[in-house]
Amino acid sequence: MTIIASSAVRSCFGDGLQTFAGLVDGRCGVRPLTGAAAGTGVVAGYPIDAGNPTDPHRGDGWLIECVRQALEDAGIEPVRTTLRVIVGTGLGQQSVVEHWARDERPFDVEDLHYRTVLVNAIPGLMEVQTLHGACSAAGSALALGQDMIDLGRADIVVVAGVDAMTTSMLAMIGRIGDTPTTRVMPFDRSRTGVLLGEGACAVVLAGDEWSGPRLGRLLSTGLSCDAKHETAPDVAGIGRSMTDAYRRAGVRPSDVDLVVAHGTATALNDPAECAALLDLLGDAAARPVVTAVKGAVGHTSGGSALLSVDVALRAIRHSMVPPVVGLTNPLPEAGALRFAMSKSADGPVNVVQVDSFGFGGVNAVALVGAL
Amino acid sequence: MTVVPPLSAAGWCAYLPNIDIGHELAQVGLPASGLWTHRQPAAPDAAQILGRKGLLAKGPATRLALCAVHTALGWERGRPAASSVDAETAVVACSQLSNADSVAEVSKVVQHEGARYVSVLDAPNVSGNVLATAVALRFGFGGPCLMFTSGRECGAHALDAARLLLAAGRARRVVLVGAETGAGVAGRIWTGGHDTALPSAAGCVVLESMPGPVGGNGPALYSSAVPRPMLAALPGERLWGDERGAGLVVRLALALHLAVDERLGEVGVDAGLLVRSAVPTSVVSG
């Protein structure tokens, strides 16, 4: 059994507590963009309002902050503990390459991953892996971390995620659609697409002999790749990651209480995710509540899976499900799925499914359970 | 000490288009024949290996990776992309600069012309894992798809992840692939901080769990915690420069070639790694 000992988050709303409060209150963190967005055609997003918007390393501080907080909350001193760190990211340090391309700003190739950043900031850290996995990067990292613990390859693993906006990804988002999207409306009939957010997250995973703090259980993470299209999602591929998660956990889909969906509000993702959930849940489709966070905090890319895990843990603790900010009129493909349209407290939340699906068809679905 | 079980190697390829592998190996007293006496097509000529379809907008590192995987799988030249999905095969890739060209290009277009002139064909390329997903898409690999970009250690992290995926039952087969390109933006970024050029290189090793008793079947990859005399070993120094993200996978593929195709039987790679053919057939002194 894998324990989630601690969790730390940074989003446009602030830390984990502030983020969950913002979600529960139904607030939207969208605002006009500057910095990396200049010239991209993207006018809005969910940036973290701190630091220099043109700093190519603006995400590093958030990552350090979250890893430090997660270790502190778990009562771990890195100098006394052998631990492994896996950082999941979608865009990584690509801003460094962008700045080099624009103004020939030199850099060390070793700046393109997160080992130096974390080892220099947190004494005692030794091994830091950087995993690029688009929007499901942190979910994939979660799977590897759990496998390390379950197979006895590590006692403690820190799984983290981080992404700041890059000009190149903003430019691609700006090329989708004729008019700029002004906010994210997950699963809404009138949705107009995705906007980027910024964020960092970290969780500490430990085995069942762990005697420290415990927030919840990581039941499993299912992984798959669509292998069908470079950008469009595939229902069958998504479905494989879902069934893999349930098979590994030994849990039935009909036992899930809450789904924290990927919900990017793109034309293709939301219907595909609905179809996969309906296939998975069958007659139990109306049982779980479905929520999604990107309407409130934007798409935080590589770290989004861990942000959703943090929401899952707080929903379990408080028996409270935040509403889907930006959703007023669910899309027809939703069928029997039951979205959280207002703050709800429907009783205990024991099993939560967390979806994350990335560019190139990389899928990670995690199941989080109460203690 | 955790015992790391060996892995079975079902296919391998070191893809080094600008390097005369036979000559380089001979320089350090290692045998090279037949398979290594002809040059492999460079990235712009990848269609000679892969066929003409499906290469539009693919970056050079991605092309090299596709060529390495195609060859390691034993596919004939020109065989088109897979038409079905194998959910039991995973991809684990490693690279440091694989999409630097696309990221830099898009950024400059935005700066000088505006986003409306950015090509949508570059959309997949601005995601850092494009190399891994391109391999999965072309060859129909529907298992986990991971990409490590951890600098000098990314090959080791990728190999570690391949072991995990097999041990955890997430895949029956793992295609481990590393690639870097020394051309274009990646090459210029590299030479900005190094005295030597970055070789264009790709390696692929197809790994499976050991099907039977250790040493009882085909070629295998071992982690040796205790240094031991090697029948042969790749030289400690780089043969033809630092291949960065591709380095370890290239060296594993080379070692497998030497152990099996050149019949050396057993070849050390980096510290703690050893490849061994099923039946060692010759002993190399020194």
PDB file of C-alpha atoms in Angstrom, chain B residues 38-241:
ATOM      1  CA  HIS B  38      28.078   0.801 -44.248  1.00  0.00           C
ATOM      2  CA  ARG B  39      26.839   4.259 -43.279  1.00  0.00           C
ATOM      3  CA  GLN B  40      23.340   4.683 -41.951  1.00  0.00           C
ATOM      4  CA  PRO B  41      21.172   7.400 -43.562  1.00  0.00           C
ATOM      5  CA  ALA B  42      21.208  10.742 -41.782  1.00  0.00           C
ATOM      6  CA  ALA B  43      18.029  12.369 -40.466  1.00  0.00           C
ATOM      7  CA  PRO B  44      17.128  14.193 -43.706  1.00  0.00           C
ATOM      8  CA  ASP B  45      17.345  10.835 -45.516  1.00  0.00           C
ATOM      9  CA  ALA B  46      15.324   8.880 -42.967  1.00  0.00           C
ATOM     10  CA  ALA B  47      12.845   7.930 -45.691  1.00  0.00           C
ATOM     11  CA  GLN B  48      15.394   5.374 -46.878  1.00  0.00           C
ATOM     12  CA  ILE B  49      14.690   3.465 -43.682  1.00  0.00           C
ATOM     13  CA  LEU B  50      11.150   4.508 -42.812  1.00  0.00           C
ATOM     14  CA  GLY B  51       9.530   5.080 -46.186  1.00  0.00           C
ATOM     15  CA  ARG B  52       8.272   8.480 -47.275  1.00  0.00           C
ATOM     16  CA  LYS B  53       5.020   8.757 -45.326  1.00  0.00           C
ATOM     17  CA  GLY B  54       4.665  10.202 -41.859  1.00  0.00           C
ATOM     18  CA  LEU B  55       7.884  12.200 -41.716  1.00  0.00           C
ATOM     19  CA  LEU B  56       6.508  15.671 -42.426  1.00  0.00           C
ATOM     20  CA  ALA B  57       7.469  18.126 -39.663  1.00  0.00           C
ATOM     21  CA  LYS B  58       9.377  15.459 -37.737  1.00  0.00           C
ATOM     22  CA  GLY B  59      12.525  16.914 -36.165  1.00  0.00           C
ATOM     23  CA  PRO B  60      15.948  15.358 -36.770  1.00  0.00           C
ATOM     24  CA  ALA B  61      16.257  13.714 -33.341  1.00  0.00           C
ATOM     25  CA  THR B  62      12.801  12.201 -33.740  1.00  0.00           C
ATOM     26  CA  ARG B  63      13.746  10.876 -37.181  1.00  0.00           C
ATOM     27  CA  LEU B  64      16.900   9.273 -35.818  1.00  0.00           C
ATOM     28  CA  ALA B  65      14.938   7.694 -32.983  1.00  0.00           C
ATOM     29  CA  LEU B  66      12.395   6.283 -35.433  1.00  0.00           C
ATOM     30  CA  CYS B  67      15.202   4.825 -37.565  1.00  0.00           C
ATOM     31  CA  ALA B  68      16.835   3.217 -34.535  1.00  0.00           C
ATOM     32  CA  VAL B  69      13.567   1.649 -33.381  1.00  0.00           C
ATOM     33  CA  HIS B  70      12.660   0.496 -36.900  1.00  0.00           C
ATOM     34  CA  THR B  71      16.009  -1.234 -37.217  1.00  0.00           C
ATOM     35  CA  ALA B  72      16.000  -2.707 -33.716  1.00  0.00           C
ATOM     36  CA  LEU B  73      12.613  -4.270 -34.369  1.00  0.00           C
ATOM     37  CA  GLY B  74      14.003  -5.913 -37.486  1.00  0.00           C
ATOM     38  CA  TRP B  75      11.522  -4.191 -39.816  1.00  0.00           C
ATOM     39  CA  GLU B  76      12.426  -4.175 -43.487  1.00  0.00           C
ATOM     40  CA  ARG B  77      13.286  -0.835 -45.054  1.00  0.00           C
ATOM     41  CA  GLY B  78      10.262   1.133 -46.134  1.00  0.00           C
ATOM     42  CA  ARG B  79       7.771  -0.758 -43.982  1.00  0.00           C
ATOM     43  CA  PRO B  80       4.973   1.704 -43.184  1.00  0.00           C
ATOM     44  CA  ALA B  81       3.650   2.711 -39.779  1.00  0.00           C
ATOM     45  CA  ALA B  82       1.755   0.158 -37.707  1.00  0.00           C
ATOM     46  CA  SER B  83      -1.966  -0.137 -38.320  1.00  0.00           C
ATOM     47  CA  SER B  84      -2.890  -1.619 -34.939  1.00  0.00           C
ATOM     48  CA  VAL B  85      -2.080  -0.861 -31.304  1.00  0.00           C
ATOM     49  CA  ASP B  86      -0.096  -3.157 -29.040  1.00  0.00           C
ATOM     50  CA  ALA B  87      -1.155  -2.250 -25.512  1.00  0.00           C
ATOM     51  CA  GLU B  88       1.562  -4.397 -23.950  1.00  0.00           C
ATOM     52  CA  THR B  89       4.541  -2.503 -25.343  1.00  0.00           C
ATOM     53  CA  ALA B  90       5.802   0.628 -23.626  1.00  0.00           C
ATOM     54  CA  VAL B  91       8.151   3.347 -24.825  1.00  0.00           C
ATOM     55  CA  VAL B  92      10.791   4.894 -22.607  1.00  0.00           C
ATOM     56  CA  ALA B  93      12.793   7.608 -24.321  1.00  0.00           C
ATOM     57  CA  CYS B  94      15.640   9.872 -23.301  1.00  0.00           C
ATOM     58  CA  SER B  95      16.950  13.047 -24.856  1.00  0.00           C
ATOM     59  CA  GLN B  96      18.017  16.495 -23.813  1.00  0.00           C
ATOM     60  CA  LEU B  97      17.658  18.680 -26.891  1.00  0.00           C
ATOM     61  CA  SER B  98      15.258  16.740 -29.092  1.00  0.00           C
ATOM     62  CA  ASN B  99      12.715  19.506 -29.717  1.00  0.00           C
ATOM     63  CA  ALA B 100      14.961  22.520 -29.255  1.00  0.00           C
ATOM     64  CA  ASP B 101      14.744  23.361 -32.958  1.00  0.00           C
ATOM     65  CA  SER B 102      10.960  23.585 -32.937  1.00  0.00           C
ATOM     66  CA  VAL B 103      10.751  25.548 -29.706  1.00  0.00           C
ATOM     67  CA  ALA B 104      13.347  28.034 -30.920  1.00  0.00           C
ATOM     68  CA  GLU B 105      11.766  28.357 -34.363  1.00  0.00           C
ATOM     69  CA  VAL B 106       8.270  29.017 -33.049  1.00  0.00           C
ATOM     70  CA  SER B 107       9.589  31.528 -30.560  1.00  0.00           C
ATOM     71  CA  LYS B 108      11.456  33.452 -33.255  1.00  0.00           C
ATOM     72  CA  VAL B 109       8.466  33.463 -35.599  1.00  0.00           C
ATOM     73  CA  VAL B 110       6.319  34.931 -32.825  1.00  0.00           C
ATOM     74  CA  GLN B 111       8.953  37.550 -32.104  1.00  0.00           C
ATOM     75  CA  HIS B 112       9.547  38.659 -35.689  1.00  0.00           C
ATOM     76  CA  GLU B 113       6.297  37.913 -37.544  1.00  0.00           C
ATOM     77  CA  GLY B 114       3.539  37.158 -35.077  1.00  0.00           C
ATOM     78  CA  ALA B 115       1.748  34.000 -34.033  1.00  0.00           C
ATOM     79  CA  ARG B 116      -0.441  33.831 -37.128  1.00  0.00           C
ATOM     80  CA  TYR B 117       2.643  32.753 -39.081  1.00  0.00           C
ATOM     81  CA  VAL B 118       3.417  29.861 -36.768  1.00  0.00           C
ATOM     82  CA  SER B 119       2.855  26.538 -38.495  1.00  0.00           C
ATOM     83  CA  VAL B 120       0.259  24.315 -36.837  1.00  0.00           C
ATOM     84  CA  LEU B 121       2.355  21.377 -37.993  1.00  0.00           C
ATOM     85  CA  ASP B 122       4.758  22.327 -35.229  1.00  0.00           C
ATOM     86  CA  ALA B 123       2.065  21.905 -32.547  1.00  0.00           C
ATOM     87  CA  PRO B 124       3.163  18.423 -31.442  1.00  0.00           C
ATOM     88  CA  ASN B 125       6.819  19.481 -31.546  1.00  0.00           C
ATOM     89  CA  VAL B 126       6.568  22.122 -28.834  1.00  0.00           C
ATOM     90  CA  SER B 127       5.689  19.452 -26.299  1.00  0.00           C
ATOM     91  CA  GLY B 128       8.820  18.100 -24.627  1.00  0.00           C
ATOM     92  CA  ASN B 129       7.824  14.440 -25.090  1.00  0.00           C
ATOM     93  CA  VAL B 130       7.260  14.573 -28.843  1.00  0.00           C
ATOM     94  CA  LEU B 131      10.048  12.095 -29.544  1.00  0.00           C
ATOM     95  CA  ALA B 132       8.513   9.433 -27.297  1.00  0.00           C
ATOM     96  CA  THR B 133       4.984   9.890 -28.610  1.00  0.00           C
ATOM     97  CA  ALA B 134       6.191   9.850 -32.210  1.00  0.00           C
ATOM     98  CA  VAL B 135       7.731   6.423 -31.582  1.00  0.00           C
ATOM     99  CA  ALA B 136       4.551   5.185 -29.915  1.00  0.00           C
ATOM    100  CA  LEU B 137       2.378   6.468 -32.740  1.00  0.00           C
ATOM    101  CA  ARG B 138       4.464   5.129 -35.606  1.00  0.00           C
ATOM    102  CA  PHE B 139       4.947   1.655 -34.182  1.00  0.00           C
ATOM    103  CA  GLY B 140       1.573   1.318 -32.449  1.00  0.00           C
ATOM    104  CA  PHE B 141       2.838   1.055 -28.876  1.00  0.00           C
ATOM    105  CA  GLY B 142      -0.134   1.554 -26.546  1.00  0.00           C
ATOM    106  CA  GLY B 143       1.488   0.920 -23.192  1.00  0.00           C
ATOM    107  CA  PRO B 144       3.051   3.591 -20.979  1.00  0.00           C
ATOM    108  CA  CYS B 145       4.973   6.270 -22.854  1.00  0.00           C
ATOM    109  CA  LEU B 146       7.665   8.083 -20.880  1.00  0.00           C
ATOM    110  CA  MET B 147      10.414  10.550 -21.740  1.00  0.00           C
ATOM    111  CA  PHE B 148      13.335  11.474 -19.523  1.00  0.00           C
ATOM    112  CA  THR B 149      15.261  14.701 -19.973  1.00  0.00           C
ATOM    113  CA  SER B 150      17.478  14.532 -16.887  1.00  0.00           C
ATOM    114  CA  GLY B 151      20.721  15.575 -18.581  1.00  0.00           C
ATOM    115  CA  ARG B 152      23.731  13.304 -18.104  1.00  0.00           C
ATOM    116  CA  GLU B 153      21.671  10.814 -16.112  1.00  0.00           C
ATOM    117  CA  CYS B 154      18.633  10.549 -18.339  1.00  0.00           C
ATOM    118  CA  GLY B 155      19.775   7.276 -19.881  1.00  0.00           C
ATOM    119  CA  ALA B 156      20.170   5.734 -16.446  1.00  0.00           C
ATOM    120  CA  HIS B 157      16.765   7.056 -15.373  1.00  0.00           C
ATOM    121  CA  ALA B 158      15.185   5.701 -18.530  1.00  0.00           C
ATOM    122  CA  LEU B 159      16.733   2.247 -18.023  1.00  0.00           C
ATOM    123  CA  ASP B 160      15.555   2.273 -14.419  1.00  0.00           C
ATOM    124  CA  ALA B 161      12.022   3.134 -15.563  1.00  0.00           C
ATOM    125  CA  ALA B 162      12.095   0.339 -18.148  1.00  0.00           C
ATOM    126  CA  ARG B 163      12.952  -2.132 -15.385  1.00  0.00           C
ATOM    127  CA  LEU B 164      10.130  -0.772 -13.240  1.00  0.00           C
ATOM    128  CA  LEU B 165       7.538  -1.006 -15.987  1.00  0.00           C
ATOM    129  CA  LEU B 166       8.398  -4.653 -16.619  1.00  0.00           C
ATOM    130  CA  ALA B 167       8.619  -5.585 -12.953  1.00  0.00           C
ATOM    131  CA  ALA B 168       5.319  -3.869 -12.179  1.00  0.00           C
ATOM    132  CA  GLY B 169       3.561  -5.650 -15.024  1.00  0.00           C
ATOM    133  CA  ARG B 170       2.800  -2.421 -16.861  1.00  0.00           C
ATOM    134  CA  ALA B 171       4.273  -3.778 -20.076  1.00  0.00           C
ATOM    135  CA  ARG B 172       5.441  -7.067 -21.518  1.00  0.00           C
ATOM    136  CA  ARG B 173       8.017  -5.301 -23.652  1.00  0.00           C
ATOM    137  CA  VAL B 174       9.763  -1.934 -23.362  1.00  0.00           C
ATOM    138  CA  VAL B 175      11.315  -0.078 -26.271  1.00  0.00           C
ATOM    139  CA  LEU B 176      14.144   1.952 -24.755  1.00  0.00           C
ATOM    140  CA  VAL B 177      15.286   4.670 -27.143  1.00  0.00           C
ATOM    141  CA  GLY B 178      17.633   7.617 -26.856  1.00  0.00           C
ATOM    142  CA  ALA B 179      18.394  10.253 -29.474  1.00  0.00           C
ATOM    143  CA  GLU B 180      20.162  13.562 -29.929  1.00  0.00           C
ATOM    144  CA  THR B 181      20.916  15.608 -33.003  1.00  0.00           C
ATOM    145  CA  GLY B 182      24.059  17.608 -33.511  1.00  0.00           C
ATOM    146  CA  ALA B 183      22.485  19.617 -36.305  1.00  0.00           C
ATOM    147  CA  GLY B 184      20.692  22.948 -36.215  1.00  0.00           C
ATOM    148  CA  VAL B 185      19.681  24.660 -33.018  1.00  0.00           C
ATOM    149  CA  ALA B 186      20.577  21.703 -30.804  1.00  0.00           C
ATOM    150  CA  GLY B 187      24.096  21.647 -32.191  1.00  0.00           C
ATOM    151  CA  ARG B 188      24.548  25.392 -31.721  1.00  0.00           C
ATOM    152  CA  ILE B 189      23.236  25.266 -28.161  1.00  0.00           C
ATOM    153  CA  TRP B 190      25.669  22.435 -27.421  1.00  0.00           C
ATOM    154  CA  THR B 191      28.768  24.039 -28.906  1.00  0.00           C
ATOM    155  CA  GLY B 192      28.007  27.218 -26.990  1.00  0.00           C
ATOM    156  CA  GLY B 193      29.173  25.421 -23.865  1.00  0.00           C
ATOM    157  CA  HIS B 194      31.382  22.562 -25.094  1.00  0.00           C
ATOM    158  CA  ASP B 195      34.618  22.216 -27.019  1.00  0.00           C
ATOM    159  CA  THR B 196      33.408  19.329 -29.161  1.00  0.00           C
ATOM    160  CA  ALA B 197      30.374  18.896 -31.339  1.00  0.00           C
ATOM    161  CA  LEU B 198      27.323  16.890 -30.307  1.00  0.00           C
ATOM    162  CA  PRO B 199      27.153  13.756 -32.421  1.00  0.00           C
ATOM    163  CA  SER B 200      23.862  12.915 -34.088  1.00  0.00           C
ATOM    164  CA  ALA B 201      23.117   9.609 -32.490  1.00  0.00           C
ATOM    165  CA  ALA B 202      20.286   7.300 -31.566  1.00  0.00           C
ATOM    166  CA  GLY B 203      20.130   3.964 -29.848  1.00  0.00           C
ATOM    167  CA  CYS B 204      17.371   1.485 -29.230  1.00  0.00           C
ATOM    168  CA  VAL B 205      17.215  -1.638 -27.099  1.00  0.00           C
ATOM    169  CA  VAL B 206      14.053  -3.735 -26.904  1.00  0.00           C
ATOM    170  CA  LEU B 207      13.760  -5.158 -23.399  1.00  0.00           C
ATOM    171  CA  GLU B 208      11.618  -7.883 -21.889  1.00  0.00           C
ATOM    172  CA  SER B 209      11.569  -9.646 -18.569  1.00  0.00           C
ATOM    173  CA  MET B 210      13.823 -12.690 -18.458  1.00  0.00           C
ATOM    174  CA  PRO B 211      11.544 -15.538 -19.574  1.00  0.00           C
ATOM    175  CA  GLY B 212      13.299 -18.368 -17.811  1.00  0.00           C
ATOM    176  CA  PRO B 213      16.299 -19.223 -15.658  1.00  0.00           C
ATOM    177  CA  VAL B 214      18.993 -16.605 -15.632  1.00  0.00           C
ATOM    178  CA  GLY B 215      21.412 -17.200 -18.485  1.00  0.00           C
ATOM    179  CA  GLY B 216      19.243 -19.840 -20.019  1.00  0.00           C
ATOM    180  CA  ASN B 217      17.939 -17.962 -23.020  1.00  0.00           C
ATOM    181  CA  GLY B 218      18.821 -15.081 -25.325  1.00  0.00           C
ATOM    182  CA  PRO B 219      20.970 -12.024 -24.787  1.00  0.00           C
ATOM    183  CA  ALA B 220      20.537 -10.316 -21.488  1.00  0.00           C
ATOM    184  CA  LEU B 221      21.408  -7.155 -19.664  1.00  0.00           C
ATOM    185  CA  TYR B 222      22.737  -7.434 -16.149  1.00  0.00           C
ATOM    186  CA  SER B 223      23.423  -4.945 -13.432  1.00  0.00           C
ATOM    187  CA  SER B 224      26.616  -6.047 -11.743  1.00  0.00           C
ATOM    188  CA  ALA B 225      27.103  -4.511  -8.358  1.00  0.00           C
ATOM    189  CA  VAL B 226      30.581  -5.972  -8.047  1.00  0.00           C
ATOM    190  CA  PRO B 227      33.296  -5.019 -10.539  1.00  0.00           C
ATOM    191  CA  ARG B 228      34.585  -8.090 -12.283  1.00  0.00           C
ATOM    192  CA  PRO B 229      36.991  -8.829 -15.092  1.00  0.00           C
ATOM    193  CA  MET B 230      35.240  -8.367 -18.443  1.00  0.00           C
ATOM    194  CA  LEU B 231      35.810 -10.444 -21.504  1.00  0.00           C
ATOM    195  CA  ALA B 232      35.583  -7.127 -23.287  1.00  0.00           C
ATOM    196  CA  ALA B 233      34.456  -3.658 -22.399  1.00  0.00           C
ATOM    197  CA  LEU B 234      33.628  -0.482 -24.178  1.00  0.00           C
ATOM    198  CA  PRO B 235      36.384   2.015 -23.449  1.00  0.00           C
ATOM    199  CA  GLY B 236      35.733   4.343 -20.573  1.00  0.00           C
ATOM    200  CA  GLU B 237      36.290   7.385 -22.692  1.00  0.00           C
ATOM    201  CA  ARG B 238      33.700   8.348 -25.257  1.00  0.00           C
ATOM    202  CA  LEU B 239      34.370   6.791 -28.621  1.00  0.00           C
ATOM    203  CA  TRP B 240      33.067   9.674 -30.654  1.00  0.00           C
ATOM    204  CA  GLY B 241      31.934  12.381 -28.289  1.00  0.00           C
TER     205      GLY B 241
END
